Amino acid sequence: DDGGELELLPLPFKQRLVPPLDGRLVVFAANTVMHRVLPFAGSEPRVCINLWIEGDVTAAFPRPLPPDEGYNSFAVQVLKVLRK
């Protein structure tokens, strides 16, 4: 495996590794989901394109957590920071 996976850390949920597949499009709210690309060690070149879209946002990001779902205090604190 050549690496280069996208690691999504959508607190308070489980992390996800998204393998780099030809023709794959991954869309997520980068301002609300911690993420990184793992090191790439292959010999064939790859291309990654980032696109930011700005506009009028009518809904709060990130959306509030459902009440009393047993989230730990760390996840709640992270969401408070992201809302600022």
mmCIF file of N, CA and C in Angstrom:
data_model
loop_
_atom_site.group_PDB
_atom_site.id
_atom_site.type_symbol
_atom_site.label_atom_id
_atom_site.label_comp_id
_atom_site.label_asym_id
_atom_site.label_seq_id
_atom_site.Cartn_x
_atom_site.Cartn_y
_atom_site.Cartn_z
ATOM 1 N N ASP A 1 0.839 -1.185 0.000
ATOM 2 C CA ASP A 1 0.000 0.000 0.000
ATOM 3 C C ASP A 1 0.880 1.243 0.000
ATOM 4 N N ASP A 2 0.513 2.228 -0.802
ATOM 5 C CA ASP A 2 1.341 3.428 -0.963
ATOM 6 C C ASP A 2 1.046 4.536 0.034
ATOM 7 N N GLY A 3 0.032 4.359 0.881
ATOM 8 C CA GLY A 3 -0.319 5.410 1.827
ATOM 9 C C GLY A 3 -1.162 6.486 1.152
ATOM 10 N N GLY A 4 -1.169 7.670 1.729
ATOM 11 C CA GLY A 4 -1.921 8.778 1.175
ATOM 12 C C GLY A 4 -3.399 8.768 1.516
ATOM 13 N N GLU A 5 -3.789 7.973 2.528
ATOM 14 C CA GLU A 5 -5.192 7.927 2.923
ATOM 15 C C GLU A 5 -5.603 9.247 3.574
ATOM 16 N N LEU A 6 -6.869 9.589 3.422
ATOM 17 C CA LEU A 6 -7.433 10.734 4.119
ATOM 18 C C LEU A 6 -7.942 10.231 5.464
ATOM 19 N N GLU A 7 -7.465 10.831 6.541
ATOM 20 C CA GLU A 7 -7.921 10.452 7.875
ATOM 21 C C GLU A 7 -8.891 11.528 8.358
ATOM 22 N N LEU A 8 -10.118 11.105 8.642
ATOM 23 C CA LEU A 8 -11.143 12.007 9.158
ATOM 24 C C LEU A 8 -11.341 11.714 10.633
ATOM 25 N N LEU A 9 -11.399 12.764 11.439
ATOM 26 C CA LEU A 9 -11.559 12.628 12.887
ATOM 27 C C LEU A 9 -12.817 13.397 13.294
ATOM 28 N N PRO A 10 -13.983 12.825 12.996
ATOM 29 C CA PRO A 10 -15.245 13.525 13.257
ATOM 30 C C PRO A 10 -15.728 13.366 14.700
ATOM 31 N N LEU A 11 -15.045 14.043 15.622
ATOM 32 C CA LEU A 11 -15.423 13.923 17.032
ATOM 33 C C LEU A 11 -16.891 14.229 17.232
ATOM 34 N N PRO A 12 -17.607 13.520 18.009
ATOM 35 C CA PRO A 12 -17.194 12.479 18.949
ATOM 36 C C PRO A 12 -17.251 11.086 18.341
ATOM 37 N N PHE A 13 -17.321 10.982 17.023
ATOM 38 C CA PHE A 13 -17.475 9.690 16.365
ATOM 39 C C PHE A 13 -16.121 9.068 16.062
ATOM 40 N N LYS A 14 -16.123 7.805 15.650
ATOM 41 C CA LYS A 14 -14.916 7.048 15.352
ATOM 42 C C LYS A 14 -14.197 7.628 14.137
ATOM 43 N N GLN A 15 -12.864 7.600 14.168
ATOM 44 C CA GLN A 15 -12.085 8.066 13.032
ATOM 45 C C GLN A 15 -12.334 7.189 11.813
ATOM 46 N N ARG A 16 -12.133 7.760 10.626
ATOM 47 C CA ARG A 16 -12.320 7.022 9.374
ATOM 48 C C ARG A 16 -11.089 7.217 8.502
ATOM 49 N N LEU A 17 -10.621 6.143 7.895
ATOM 50 C CA LEU A 17 -9.569 6.229 6.898
ATOM 51 C C LEU A 17 -10.211 6.027 5.532
ATOM 52 N N VAL A 18 -9.987 6.966 4.631
ATOM 53 C CA VAL A 18 -10.563 6.906 3.295
ATOM 54 C C VAL A 18 -9.424 6.620 2.319
ATOM 55 N N PRO A 19 -9.390 5.414 1.739
ATOM 56 C CA PRO A 19 -8.312 5.075 0.806
ATOM 57 C C PRO A 19 -8.379 5.927 -0.465
ATOM 58 N N PRO A 20 -7.199 6.271 -1.008
ATOM 59 C CA PRO A 20 -7.177 7.042 -2.247
ATOM 60 C C PRO A 20 -7.449 6.136 -3.453
ATOM 61 N N LEU A 21 -8.639 6.214 -3.996
ATOM 62 C CA LEU A 21 -9.004 5.400 -5.158
ATOM 63 C C LEU A 21 -9.183 6.295 -6.375
ATOM 64 N N ASP A 22 -8.791 5.810 -7.517
ATOM 65 C CA ASP A 22 -8.917 6.563 -8.759
ATOM 66 C C ASP A 22 -10.378 6.954 -8.993
ATOM 67 N N GLY A 23 -10.608 8.224 -9.234
ATOM 68 C CA GLY A 23 -11.951 8.696 -9.521
ATOM 69 C C GLY A 23 -12.797 8.987 -8.298
ATOM 70 N N ARG A 24 -12.246 8.836 -7.104
ATOM 71 C CA ARG A 24 -13.020 9.056 -5.872
ATOM 72 C C ARG A 24 -13.085 10.553 -5.562
ATOM 73 N N LEU A 25 -14.270 10.989 -5.159
ATOM 74 C CA LEU A 25 -14.496 12.352 -4.694
ATOM 75 C C LEU A 25 -14.919 12.277 -3.234
ATOM 76 N N VAL A 26 -14.214 12.996 -2.377
ATOM 77 C CA VAL A 26 -14.537 13.032 -0.953
ATOM 78 C C VAL A 26 -14.957 14.453 -0.621
ATOM 79 N N VAL A 27 -16.158 14.598 -0.057
ATOM 80 C CA VAL A 27 -16.672 15.919 0.304
ATOM 81 C C VAL A 27 -17.012 15.910 1.785
ATOM 82 N N PHE A 28 -16.505 16.900 2.500
ATOM 83 C CA PHE A 28 -16.812 17.036 3.922
ATOM 84 C C PHE A 28 -16.576 18.489 4.321
ATOM 85 N N ALA A 29 -17.123 18.874 5.459
ATOM 86 C CA ALA A 29 -16.956 20.239 5.960
ATOM 87 C C ALA A 29 -15.617 20.331 6.683
ATOM 88 N N ALA A 30 -14.606 20.824 6.006
ATOM 89 C CA ALA A 30 -13.261 20.869 6.564
ATOM 90 C C ALA A 30 -13.154 21.791 7.772
ATOM 91 N N ASN A 31 -14.089 22.721 7.914
ATOM 92 C CA ASN A 31 -14.036 23.617 9.068
ATOM 93 C C ASN A 31 -14.663 22.995 10.308
ATOM 94 N N THR A 32 -15.275 21.823 10.177
ATOM 95 C CA THR A 32 -15.899 21.182 11.334
ATOM 96 C C THR A 32 -15.377 19.772 11.593
ATOM 97 N N VAL A 33 -14.586 19.221 10.688
ATOM 98 C CA VAL A 33 -14.055 17.865 10.854
ATOM 99 C C VAL A 33 -12.528 17.941 10.805
ATOM 100 N N MET A 34 -11.888 17.567 11.915
ATOM 101 C CA MET A 34 -10.426 17.511 11.877
ATOM 102 C C MET A 34 -10.029 16.442 10.864
ATOM 103 N N HIS A 35 -8.954 16.714 10.128
ATOM 104 C CA HIS A 35 -8.558 15.795 9.068
ATOM 105 C C HIS A 35 -7.082 15.974 8.729
ATOM 106 N N ARG A 36 -6.541 14.967 8.070
ATOM 107 C CA ARG A 36 -5.174 15.038 7.562
ATOM 108 C C ARG A 36 -5.008 13.972 6.497
ATOM 109 N N VAL A 37 -3.966 14.130 5.681
ATOM 110 C CA VAL A 37 -3.606 13.125 4.682
ATOM 111 C C VAL A 37 -2.365 12.419 5.194
ATOM 112 N N LEU A 38 -2.436 11.090 5.246
ATOM 113 C CA LEU A 38 -1.298 10.311 5.723
ATOM 114 C C LEU A 38 -0.186 10.319 4.680
ATOM 115 N N PRO A 39 1.064 10.121 5.116
ATOM 116 C CA PRO A 39 2.196 10.185 4.184
ATOM 117 C C PRO A 39 2.048 9.221 3.006
ATOM 118 N N PHE A 40 2.486 9.683 1.853
ATOM 119 C CA PHE A 40 2.456 8.916 0.612
ATOM 120 C C PHE A 40 3.858 8.412 0.317
ATOM 121 N N ALA A 41 3.993 7.111 0.022
ATOM 122 C CA ALA A 41 5.309 6.527 -0.199
ATOM 123 C C ALA A 41 5.415 5.830 -1.559
ATOM 124 N N GLY A 42 4.470 6.056 -2.455
ATOM 125 C CA GLY A 42 4.475 5.378 -3.744
ATOM 126 C C GLY A 42 5.367 6.050 -4.766
ATOM 127 N N SER A 43 5.600 5.355 -5.864
ATOM 128 C CA SER A 43 6.450 5.897 -6.931
ATOM 129 C C SER A 43 5.628 6.601 -8.019
ATOM 130 N N GLU A 44 4.349 6.263 -8.143
ATOM 131 C CA GLU A 44 3.489 6.905 -9.137
ATOM 132 C C GLU A 44 2.952 8.222 -8.586
ATOM 133 N N PRO A 45 2.965 9.289 -9.387
ATOM 134 C CA PRO A 45 2.467 10.574 -8.875
ATOM 135 C C PRO A 45 0.956 10.554 -8.649
ATOM 136 N N ARG A 46 0.520 11.358 -7.717
ATOM 137 C CA ARG A 46 -0.904 11.531 -7.432
ATOM 138 C C ARG A 46 -1.230 13.011 -7.403
ATOM 139 N N VAL A 47 -2.502 13.308 -7.588
ATOM 140 C CA VAL A 47 -2.958 14.695 -7.561
ATOM 141 C C VAL A 47 -4.066 14.818 -6.529
ATOM 142 N N CYS A 48 -4.007 15.866 -5.729
ATOM 143 C CA CYS A 48 -5.051 16.168 -4.763
ATOM 144 C C CYS A 48 -5.503 17.601 -5.011
ATOM 145 N N ILE A 49 -6.799 17.801 -5.121
ATOM 146 C CA ILE A 49 -7.339 19.135 -5.362
ATOM 147 C C ILE A 49 -8.214 19.514 -4.168
ATOM 148 N N ASN A 50 -7.943 20.683 -3.588
ATOM 149 C CA ASN A 50 -8.759 21.207 -2.489
ATOM 150 C C ASN A 50 -9.614 22.338 -3.025
ATOM 151 N N LEU A 51 -10.856 22.374 -2.601
ATOM 152 C CA LEU A 51 -11.776 23.418 -3.028
ATOM 153 C C LEU A 51 -12.528 23.927 -1.815
ATOM 154 N N TRP A 52 -12.508 25.229 -1.609
ATOM 155 C CA TRP A 52 -13.248 25.858 -0.523
ATOM 156 C C TRP A 52 -14.392 26.638 -1.137
ATOM 157 N N ILE A 53 -15.581 26.454 -0.601
ATOM 158 C CA ILE A 53 -16.753 27.163 -1.088
ATOM 159 C C ILE A 53 -17.253 28.062 0.040
ATOM 160 N N GLU A 54 -17.403 29.339 -0.259
ATOM 161 C CA GLU A 54 -17.909 30.274 0.730
ATOM 162 C C GLU A 54 -19.279 30.768 0.296
ATOM 163 N N GLY A 55 -20.098 31.149 1.249
ATOM 164 C CA GLY A 55 -21.413 31.661 0.908
ATOM 165 C C GLY A 55 -22.228 31.940 2.149
ATOM 166 N N ASP A 56 -23.461 32.276 1.941
ATOM 167 C CA ASP A 56 -24.374 32.557 3.041
ATOM 168 C C ASP A 56 -24.766 31.248 3.715
ATOM 169 N N VAL A 57 -24.436 31.137 4.973
ATOM 170 C CA VAL A 57 -24.748 29.917 5.712
ATOM 171 C C VAL A 57 -25.953 30.204 6.606
ATOM 172 N N THR A 58 -27.021 29.458 6.394
ATOM 173 C CA THR A 58 -28.220 29.666 7.198
ATOM 174 C C THR A 58 -28.301 28.725 8.389
ATOM 175 N N ALA A 59 -27.554 27.629 8.355
ATOM 176 C CA ALA A 59 -27.561 26.677 9.464
ATOM 177 C C ALA A 59 -26.229 26.764 10.206
ATOM 178 N N ALA A 60 -26.276 26.614 11.495
ATOM 179 C CA ALA A 60 -25.054 26.662 12.301
ATOM 180 C C ALA A 60 -24.165 25.453 12.003
ATOM 181 N N PHE A 61 -22.866 25.671 11.961
ATOM 182 C CA PHE A 61 -21.894 24.586 11.819
ATOM 183 C C PHE A 61 -20.999 24.604 13.026
ATOM 184 N N PRO A 62 -20.667 23.501 13.598
ATOM 185 C CA PRO A 62 -21.339 22.239 13.359
ATOM 186 C C PRO A 62 -22.707 22.230 14.030
ATOM 187 N N ARG A 63 -23.543 21.376 13.555
ATOM 188 C CA ARG A 63 -24.881 21.282 14.127
ATOM 189 C C ARG A 63 -24.766 20.866 15.598
ATOM 190 N N PRO A 64 -25.676 21.346 16.436
ATOM 191 C CA PRO A 64 -25.616 20.978 17.859
ATOM 192 C C PRO A 64 -25.730 19.466 18.066
ATOM 193 N N LEU A 65 -25.052 18.989 19.080
ATOM 194 C CA LEU A 65 -25.150 17.565 19.422
ATOM 195 C C LEU A 65 -26.541 17.255 19.934
ATOM 196 N N PRO A 66 -27.075 16.084 19.626
ATOM 197 C CA PRO A 66 -28.355 15.676 20.220
ATOM 198 C C PRO A 66 -28.212 15.645 21.742
ATOM 199 N N PRO A 67 -29.271 15.997 22.465
ATOM 200 C CA PRO A 67 -29.161 16.065 23.926
ATOM 201 C C PRO A 67 -28.939 14.707 24.579
ATOM 202 N N ASP A 68 -28.100 14.723 25.598
ATOM 203 C CA ASP A 68 -27.892 13.581 26.485
ATOM 204 C C ASP A 68 -27.629 12.261 25.763
ATOM 205 N N GLU A 69 -26.648 12.284 24.846
ATOM 206 C CA GLU A 69 -26.273 11.060 24.125
ATOM 207 C C GLU A 69 -25.033 10.413 24.747
ATOM 208 N N GLY A 70 -24.616 10.905 25.907
ATOM 209 C CA GLY A 70 -23.457 10.315 26.568
ATOM 210 C C GLY A 70 -22.129 10.754 25.974
ATOM 211 N N TYR A 71 -22.076 11.931 25.327
ATOM 212 C CA TYR A 71 -20.816 12.419 24.774
ATOM 213 C C TYR A 71 -19.886 12.807 25.904
ATOM 214 N N ASN A 72 -18.603 12.585 25.696
ATOM 215 C CA ASN A 72 -17.671 12.968 26.750
ATOM 216 C C ASN A 72 -17.405 14.471 26.697
ATOM 217 N N SER A 73 -16.876 14.998 27.779
ATOM 218 C CA SER A 73 -16.688 16.442 27.895
ATOM 219 C C SER A 73 -15.678 16.961 26.879
ATOM 220 N N PHE A 74 -14.697 16.147 26.472
ATOM 221 C CA PHE A 74 -13.716 16.579 25.472
ATOM 222 C C PHE A 74 -14.391 16.887 24.142
ATOM 223 N N ALA A 75 -15.280 15.999 23.696
ATOM 224 C CA ALA A 75 -15.979 16.214 22.425
ATOM 225 C C ALA A 75 -16.830 17.475 22.489
ATOM 226 N N VAL A 76 -17.487 17.703 23.595
ATOM 227 C CA VAL A 76 -18.317 18.900 23.754
ATOM 228 C C VAL A 76 -17.441 20.148 23.695
ATOM 229 N N GLN A 77 -16.283 20.123 24.336
ATOM 230 C CA GLN A 77 -15.373 21.270 24.309
ATOM 231 C C GLN A 77 -14.851 21.542 22.902
ATOM 232 N N VAL A 78 -14.521 20.491 22.153
ATOM 233 C CA VAL A 78 -14.043 20.667 20.778
ATOM 234 C C VAL A 78 -15.115 21.341 19.934
ATOM 235 N N LEU A 79 -16.352 20.914 20.055
ATOM 236 C CA LEU A 79 -17.432 21.529 19.282
ATOM 237 C C LEU A 79 -17.646 22.984 19.668
ATOM 238 N N LYS A 80 -17.476 23.307 20.940
ATOM 239 C CA LYS A 80 -17.594 24.712 21.368
ATOM 240 C C LYS A 80 -16.533 25.563 20.685
ATOM 241 N N VAL A 81 -15.308 25.049 20.600
ATOM 242 C CA VAL A 81 -14.222 25.782 19.943
ATOM 243 C C VAL A 81 -14.518 25.953 18.455
ATOM 244 N N LEU A 82 -15.001 24.907 17.800
ATOM 245 C CA LEU A 82 -15.289 24.976 16.372
ATOM 246 C C LEU A 82 -16.396 25.965 16.054
ATOM 247 N N ARG A 83 -17.302 26.178 16.974
ATOM 248 C CA ARG A 83 -18.419 27.103 16.726
ATOM 249 C C ARG A 83 -17.983 28.561 16.805
ATOM 250 N N LYS A 84 -16.828 28.845 17.406
ATOM 251 C CA LYS A 84 -16.373 30.233 17.557
ATOM 252 C C LYS A 84 -15.881 30.806 16.257
#
